Amino acid sequence: MSTTPSNPPALHCPRCGYNLAVVTDAGACPECGLAEAWAAAMRPAYRAALHWFAVAFVLVTFALIVLGGTVTSKGAGLAVPDWPTTYDYNMFLFPPSMWKGGVFYEHTHRLLGSVVGMMAIAMAVWLGMTEIRNQKPEVKNQIRNSKSEIRNPSRRPWLFWLSVGVLVLVIVQGVMGGLRVTEMSITLAILHGITAQIFLCSTVLLAAATGKWWVSDPLSLLRERAGVRGSADEQGKHTSQTPSDAIAGTQGRTQSRVPSPQPSLSEGRGGQTIPRRARAYAWLLLTTLFFQLILGAAMRHTESGLAIPDFPTAYGQLIPPLNEADIHAAVDAMPYEEAHPYYSPAQVGVHFAHRIFALLVVVVTGLVIVRLSKLSDREPALIRPMLTLVALLAVQIGLGVAVIWSIGHPEFATAHQATGAAILAVAALLAIRVYRLSSDPLSPGERDGVRGSPADEHGADRQATPNVLAVTRSRAQSQVPSPQPSPQGRGGRAVPA
């Protein structure tokens, strides 16, 4: 094991305080054998201000979707007939005295959309500064000095490019909304509603990836499996300790001792990760919900919300009439006080498909929650969004029934649409967390840097994951020059008195 003659910046192992900056070959800590030493030292920094801005981005986007639903429910989509101006005024200079009736809802929807666009620009610039330009100096120097071809996991360019994609998407969404007005296109209105849901899920990913859990939790799981106790915050403090502080916390430990073999990543609770097949369940739920929202958008914008006027039956039957003559006959047979307009077979079909798919959503949600609970051994990070899904789904069913029984009351219709968006956002968060927890605790760049940790080339279940700790520990043992403690210590440290 070679060391650099200079005094590089401190890059401490979070477990024993060993100065990893003097090691030219990235891998497990040569002092204690901790496989995640480099990963913890180079993990992305948690930026609270950035994360809370991303959370605010999600909330403002959700408010925009709710306001858009209000515009549709109140039939105000064409209350302002021109775009990008508002009755020939600059949108931002439109007199408040003219904000009346449907104009109020449509104009405020446009203004809030502009706010979301500005937040998307700010997010892209912010992430460009933190994930592209900014780099921890100690990591930069270590990668320059290292002979290994390790990527820098403390920088996440993909997060910046995600924010750029979100910015492009909000621009497309704004143009689509404007053309929907000028062209009076129902197709564009449906696409506008669908794109809004995709945009919301993208902001959820931004908020999740900038959060403290994303940065610290998978690594803290690996700490637990390596036998290191304490919370992620407590362990993270070691990375900022001075060598003397780290030494003080390790007195009494033999300097050259390598720990005995510890549990692998596939052994028991505390060492068991979520199998990769759990991702399929999360994506199944997310896909099912997305298709249901597509049907909901089609139903709202084709004015099919009351195409079947009764519930739980459909024109008094289990299956509604699906041709024009039968629909007219069913409407004519209704009592006079329940007189109902004639709807086309397409409108009745869309409405009925939305109801049938709602049953499928309930079944799929139940299946996914049961399976993920078993596969994750009730992982708290997954239980919370799953319980939220159950509660929101119950509310959503009640609101759907209320829309029918209230003969399409606009407030109920808007609440139904907003709750559907919230369900999709929570399902997206669940899928993101499942994906994160079913991945290697070391990111691809970190895993490549730990040469004793072969990547899972075939995507096998985590229960069959190679024993990363054992492999890197064996490598660390071979790197320790001598079982006898050195008078000068290791890693440039002095042996405690």
PDB file of C-alpha atoms in Angstrom, residues 50-184:
ATOM      1  CA  LEU A  50     -32.057  23.304  -1.442  1.00  0.00           C
ATOM      2  CA  HIS A  51     -34.201  20.464  -0.144  1.00  0.00           C
ATOM      3  CA  TRP A  52     -36.859  22.719   1.339  1.00  0.00           C
ATOM      4  CA  PHE A  53     -36.955  24.758  -1.842  1.00  0.00           C
ATOM      5  CA  ALA A  54     -37.588  21.504  -3.713  1.00  0.00           C
ATOM      6  CA  VAL A  55     -40.384  20.648  -1.262  1.00  0.00           C
ATOM      7  CA  ALA A  56     -41.908  24.093  -1.824  1.00  0.00           C
ATOM      8  CA  PHE A  57     -41.622  23.406  -5.562  1.00  0.00           C
ATOM      9  CA  VAL A  58     -43.731  20.273  -5.114  1.00  0.00           C
ATOM     10  CA  LEU A  59     -46.355  22.105  -3.049  1.00  0.00           C
ATOM     11  CA  VAL A  60     -46.681  25.019  -5.483  1.00  0.00           C
ATOM     12  CA  THR A  61     -46.948  22.566  -8.377  1.00  0.00           C
ATOM     13  CA  PHE A  62     -49.697  20.708  -6.538  1.00  0.00           C
ATOM     14  CA  ALA A  63     -51.525  23.996  -5.911  1.00  0.00           C
ATOM     15  CA  LEU A  64     -51.255  24.758  -9.631  1.00  0.00           C
ATOM     16  CA  ILE A  65     -52.827  21.393 -10.475  1.00  0.00           C
ATOM     17  CA  VAL A  66     -55.666  22.030  -7.996  1.00  0.00           C
ATOM     18  CA  LEU A  67     -56.261  25.460  -9.527  1.00  0.00           C
ATOM     19  CA  GLY A  68     -56.242  23.907 -12.985  1.00  0.00           C
ATOM     20  CA  GLY A  69     -58.842  21.401 -11.807  1.00  0.00           C
ATOM     21  CA  THR A  70     -60.955  24.280 -10.535  1.00  0.00           C
ATOM     22  CA  VAL A  71     -60.754  25.951 -13.949  1.00  0.00           C
ATOM     23  CA  THR A  72     -62.036  22.758 -15.594  1.00  0.00           C
ATOM     24  CA  SER A  73     -64.732  22.076 -12.980  1.00  0.00           C
ATOM     25  CA  LYS A  74     -66.142  25.595 -13.315  1.00  0.00           C
ATOM     26  CA  GLY A  75     -65.921  25.586 -17.107  1.00  0.00           C
ATOM     27  CA  ALA A  76     -63.537  28.554 -17.115  1.00  0.00           C
ATOM     28  CA  GLY A  77     -60.931  27.123 -19.467  1.00  0.00           C
ATOM     29  CA  LEU A  78     -61.889  29.580 -22.231  1.00  0.00           C
ATOM     30  CA  ALA A  79     -62.807  32.520 -19.982  1.00  0.00           C
ATOM     31  CA  VAL A  80     -59.685  34.290 -21.285  1.00  0.00           C
ATOM     32  CA  PRO A  81     -59.788  33.791 -25.061  1.00  0.00           C
ATOM     33  CA  ASP A  82     -56.282  35.004 -25.948  1.00  0.00           C
ATOM     34  CA  TRP A  83     -52.737  33.907 -25.120  1.00  0.00           C
ATOM     35  CA  PRO A  84     -50.064  34.817 -24.077  1.00  0.00           C
ATOM     36  CA  THR A  85     -51.862  38.108 -23.421  1.00  0.00           C
ATOM     37  CA  THR A  86     -54.970  38.462 -21.271  1.00  0.00           C
ATOM     38  CA  TYR A  87     -57.616  40.466 -23.128  1.00  0.00           C
ATOM     39  CA  ASP A  88     -54.759  42.193 -24.966  1.00  0.00           C
ATOM     40  CA  TYR A  89     -53.062  43.145 -21.688  1.00  0.00           C
ATOM     41  CA  ASN A  90     -49.648  41.947 -20.652  1.00  0.00           C
ATOM     42  CA  MET A  91     -50.451  38.980 -18.429  1.00  0.00           C
ATOM     43  CA  PHE A  92     -48.634  40.509 -15.463  1.00  0.00           C
ATOM     44  CA  LEU A  93     -50.306  43.925 -15.912  1.00  0.00           C
ATOM     45  CA  PHE A  94     -53.901  42.765 -16.243  1.00  0.00           C
ATOM     46  CA  PRO A  95     -56.025  45.053 -13.980  1.00  0.00           C
ATOM     47  CA  PRO A  96     -57.245  43.261 -10.812  1.00  0.00           C
ATOM     48  CA  SER A  97     -60.597  45.010 -11.210  1.00  0.00           C
ATOM     49  CA  MET A  98     -61.262  42.746 -14.195  1.00  0.00           C
ATOM     50  CA  TRP A  99     -60.545  39.534 -12.283  1.00  0.00           C
ATOM     51  CA  LYS A 100     -64.162  38.433 -12.077  1.00  0.00           C
ATOM     52  CA  GLY A 101     -66.009  35.162 -12.592  1.00  0.00           C
ATOM     53  CA  GLY A 102     -64.238  32.593 -14.718  1.00  0.00           C
ATOM     54  CA  VAL A 103     -61.582  35.139 -15.664  1.00  0.00           C
ATOM     55  CA  PHE A 104     -60.354  35.094 -12.055  1.00  0.00           C
ATOM     56  CA  TYR A 105     -59.713  31.323 -12.088  1.00  0.00           C
ATOM     57  CA  GLU A 106     -58.132  31.186 -15.531  1.00  0.00           C
ATOM     58  CA  HIS A 107     -55.929  34.263 -15.018  1.00  0.00           C
ATOM     59  CA  THR A 108     -54.674  33.198 -11.569  1.00  0.00           C
ATOM     60  CA  HIS A 109     -53.947  29.762 -13.046  1.00  0.00           C
ATOM     61  CA  ARG A 110     -51.714  31.420 -15.626  1.00  0.00           C
ATOM     62  CA  LEU A 111     -49.963  33.565 -13.007  1.00  0.00           C
ATOM     63  CA  LEU A 112     -49.285  30.591 -10.738  1.00  0.00           C
ATOM     64  CA  GLY A 113     -47.979  28.693 -13.753  1.00  0.00           C
ATOM     65  CA  SER A 114     -45.475  31.519 -14.269  1.00  0.00           C
ATOM     66  CA  VAL A 115     -44.378  31.192 -10.634  1.00  0.00           C
ATOM     67  CA  VAL A 116     -43.793  27.460 -11.149  1.00  0.00           C
ATOM     68  CA  GLY A 117     -41.750  28.241 -14.257  1.00  0.00           C
ATOM     69  CA  MET A 118     -39.558  30.673 -12.325  1.00  0.00           C
ATOM     70  CA  MET A 119     -39.053  28.094  -9.576  1.00  0.00           C
ATOM     71  CA  ALA A 120     -38.019  25.557 -12.225  1.00  0.00           C
ATOM     72  CA  ILE A 121     -35.393  27.994 -13.522  1.00  0.00           C
ATOM     73  CA  ALA A 122     -34.107  28.616  -9.994  1.00  0.00           C
ATOM     74  CA  MET A 123     -33.932  24.877  -9.291  1.00  0.00           C
ATOM     75  CA  ALA A 124     -31.938  24.210 -12.459  1.00  0.00           C
ATOM     76  CA  VAL A 125     -29.468  27.010 -11.687  1.00  0.00           C
ATOM     77  CA  TRP A 126     -29.117  25.925  -8.061  1.00  0.00           C
ATOM     78  CA  LEU A 127     -28.464  22.293  -8.940  1.00  0.00           C
ATOM     79  CA  GLY A 128     -26.067  23.382 -11.668  1.00  0.00           C
ATOM     80  CA  MET A 129     -24.019  25.192  -9.042  1.00  0.00           C
ATOM     81  CA  THR A 130     -24.106  22.369  -6.479  1.00  0.00           C
ATOM     82  CA  GLU A 131     -23.989  19.242  -8.649  1.00  0.00           C
ATOM     83  CA  ILE A 132     -21.944  20.375 -11.653  1.00  0.00           C
ATOM     84  CA  ARG A 133     -19.615  23.184 -10.588  1.00  0.00           C
ATOM     85  CA  ASN A 134     -19.255  22.504  -6.873  1.00  0.00           C
ATOM     86  CA  GLN A 135     -17.059  19.662  -5.682  1.00  0.00           C
ATOM     87  CA  LYS A 136     -15.642  18.819  -2.285  1.00  0.00           C
ATOM     88  CA  PRO A 137     -11.929  19.827  -2.364  1.00  0.00           C
ATOM     89  CA  GLU A 138     -10.804  16.721  -0.521  1.00  0.00           C
ATOM     90  CA  VAL A 139     -12.628  14.493  -2.986  1.00  0.00           C
ATOM     91  CA  LYS A 140     -11.220  16.399  -5.956  1.00  0.00           C
ATOM     92  CA  ASN A 141      -7.660  16.042  -4.673  1.00  0.00           C
ATOM     93  CA  GLN A 142      -8.110  12.399  -3.728  1.00  0.00           C
ATOM     94  CA  ILE A 143      -9.506  11.434  -7.129  1.00  0.00           C
ATOM     95  CA  ARG A 144      -6.643  13.303  -8.782  1.00  0.00           C
ATOM     96  CA  ASN A 145      -4.079  11.437  -6.659  1.00  0.00           C
ATOM     97  CA  SER A 146      -5.812   8.058  -6.825  1.00  0.00           C
ATOM     98  CA  LYS A 147      -4.797   5.440  -9.363  1.00  0.00           C
ATOM     99  CA  SER A 148      -8.325   4.012  -9.391  1.00  0.00           C
ATOM    100  CA  GLU A 149     -10.895   5.022 -11.968  1.00  0.00           C
ATOM    101  CA  ILE A 150     -13.509   6.030  -9.423  1.00  0.00           C
ATOM    102  CA  ARG A 151     -16.363   8.315 -10.281  1.00  0.00           C
ATOM    103  CA  ASN A 152     -17.139  11.156  -7.928  1.00  0.00           C
ATOM    104  CA  PRO A 153     -20.414  10.288  -6.155  1.00  0.00           C
ATOM    105  CA  SER A 154     -20.436  13.559  -4.237  1.00  0.00           C
ATOM    106  CA  ARG A 155     -21.503  15.169  -7.498  1.00  0.00           C
ATOM    107  CA  ARG A 156     -24.736  14.047  -9.156  1.00  0.00           C
ATOM    108  CA  PRO A 157     -24.956  15.453 -12.671  1.00  0.00           C
ATOM    109  CA  TRP A 158     -28.089  13.388 -13.302  1.00  0.00           C
ATOM    110  CA  LEU A 159     -29.895  15.512 -10.723  1.00  0.00           C
ATOM    111  CA  PHE A 160     -28.989  18.671 -12.594  1.00  0.00           C
ATOM    112  CA  TRP A 161     -30.142  17.193 -15.893  1.00  0.00           C
ATOM    113  CA  LEU A 162     -33.375  16.102 -14.240  1.00  0.00           C
ATOM    114  CA  SER A 163     -33.983  19.721 -13.244  1.00  0.00           C
ATOM    115  CA  VAL A 164     -33.267  20.787 -16.824  1.00  0.00           C
ATOM    116  CA  GLY A 165     -35.823  18.236 -18.012  1.00  0.00           C
ATOM    117  CA  VAL A 166     -38.337  19.623 -15.517  1.00  0.00           C
ATOM    118  CA  LEU A 167     -37.700  23.129 -16.850  1.00  0.00           C
ATOM    119  CA  VAL A 168     -38.248  21.981 -20.436  1.00  0.00           C
ATOM    120  CA  LEU A 169     -41.402  20.158 -19.369  1.00  0.00           C
ATOM    121  CA  VAL A 170     -42.908  23.229 -17.697  1.00  0.00           C
ATOM    122  CA  ILE A 171     -42.212  25.278 -20.832  1.00  0.00           C
ATOM    123  CA  VAL A 172     -43.919  22.642 -22.978  1.00  0.00           C
ATOM    124  CA  GLN A 173     -46.788  22.554 -20.509  1.00  0.00           C
ATOM    125  CA  GLY A 174     -47.258  26.320 -20.679  1.00  0.00           C
ATOM    126  CA  VAL A 175     -47.224  26.365 -24.485  1.00  0.00           C
ATOM    127  CA  MET A 176     -49.652  23.445 -24.561  1.00  0.00           C
ATOM    128  CA  GLY A 177     -52.025  25.267 -22.214  1.00  0.00           C
ATOM    129  CA  GLY A 178     -51.905  28.370 -24.381  1.00  0.00           C
ATOM    130  CA  LEU A 179     -52.549  26.468 -27.609  1.00  0.00           C
ATOM    131  CA  ARG A 180     -55.425  24.668 -25.931  1.00  0.00           C
ATOM    132  CA  VAL A 181     -57.059  28.115 -25.559  1.00  0.00           C
ATOM    133  CA  THR A 182     -56.256  29.535 -28.980  1.00  0.00           C
ATOM    134  CA  GLU A 183     -57.018  26.311 -30.862  1.00  0.00           C
ATOM    135  CA  MET A 184     -59.898  25.271 -28.572  1.00  0.00           C
TER     136      MET A 184
END
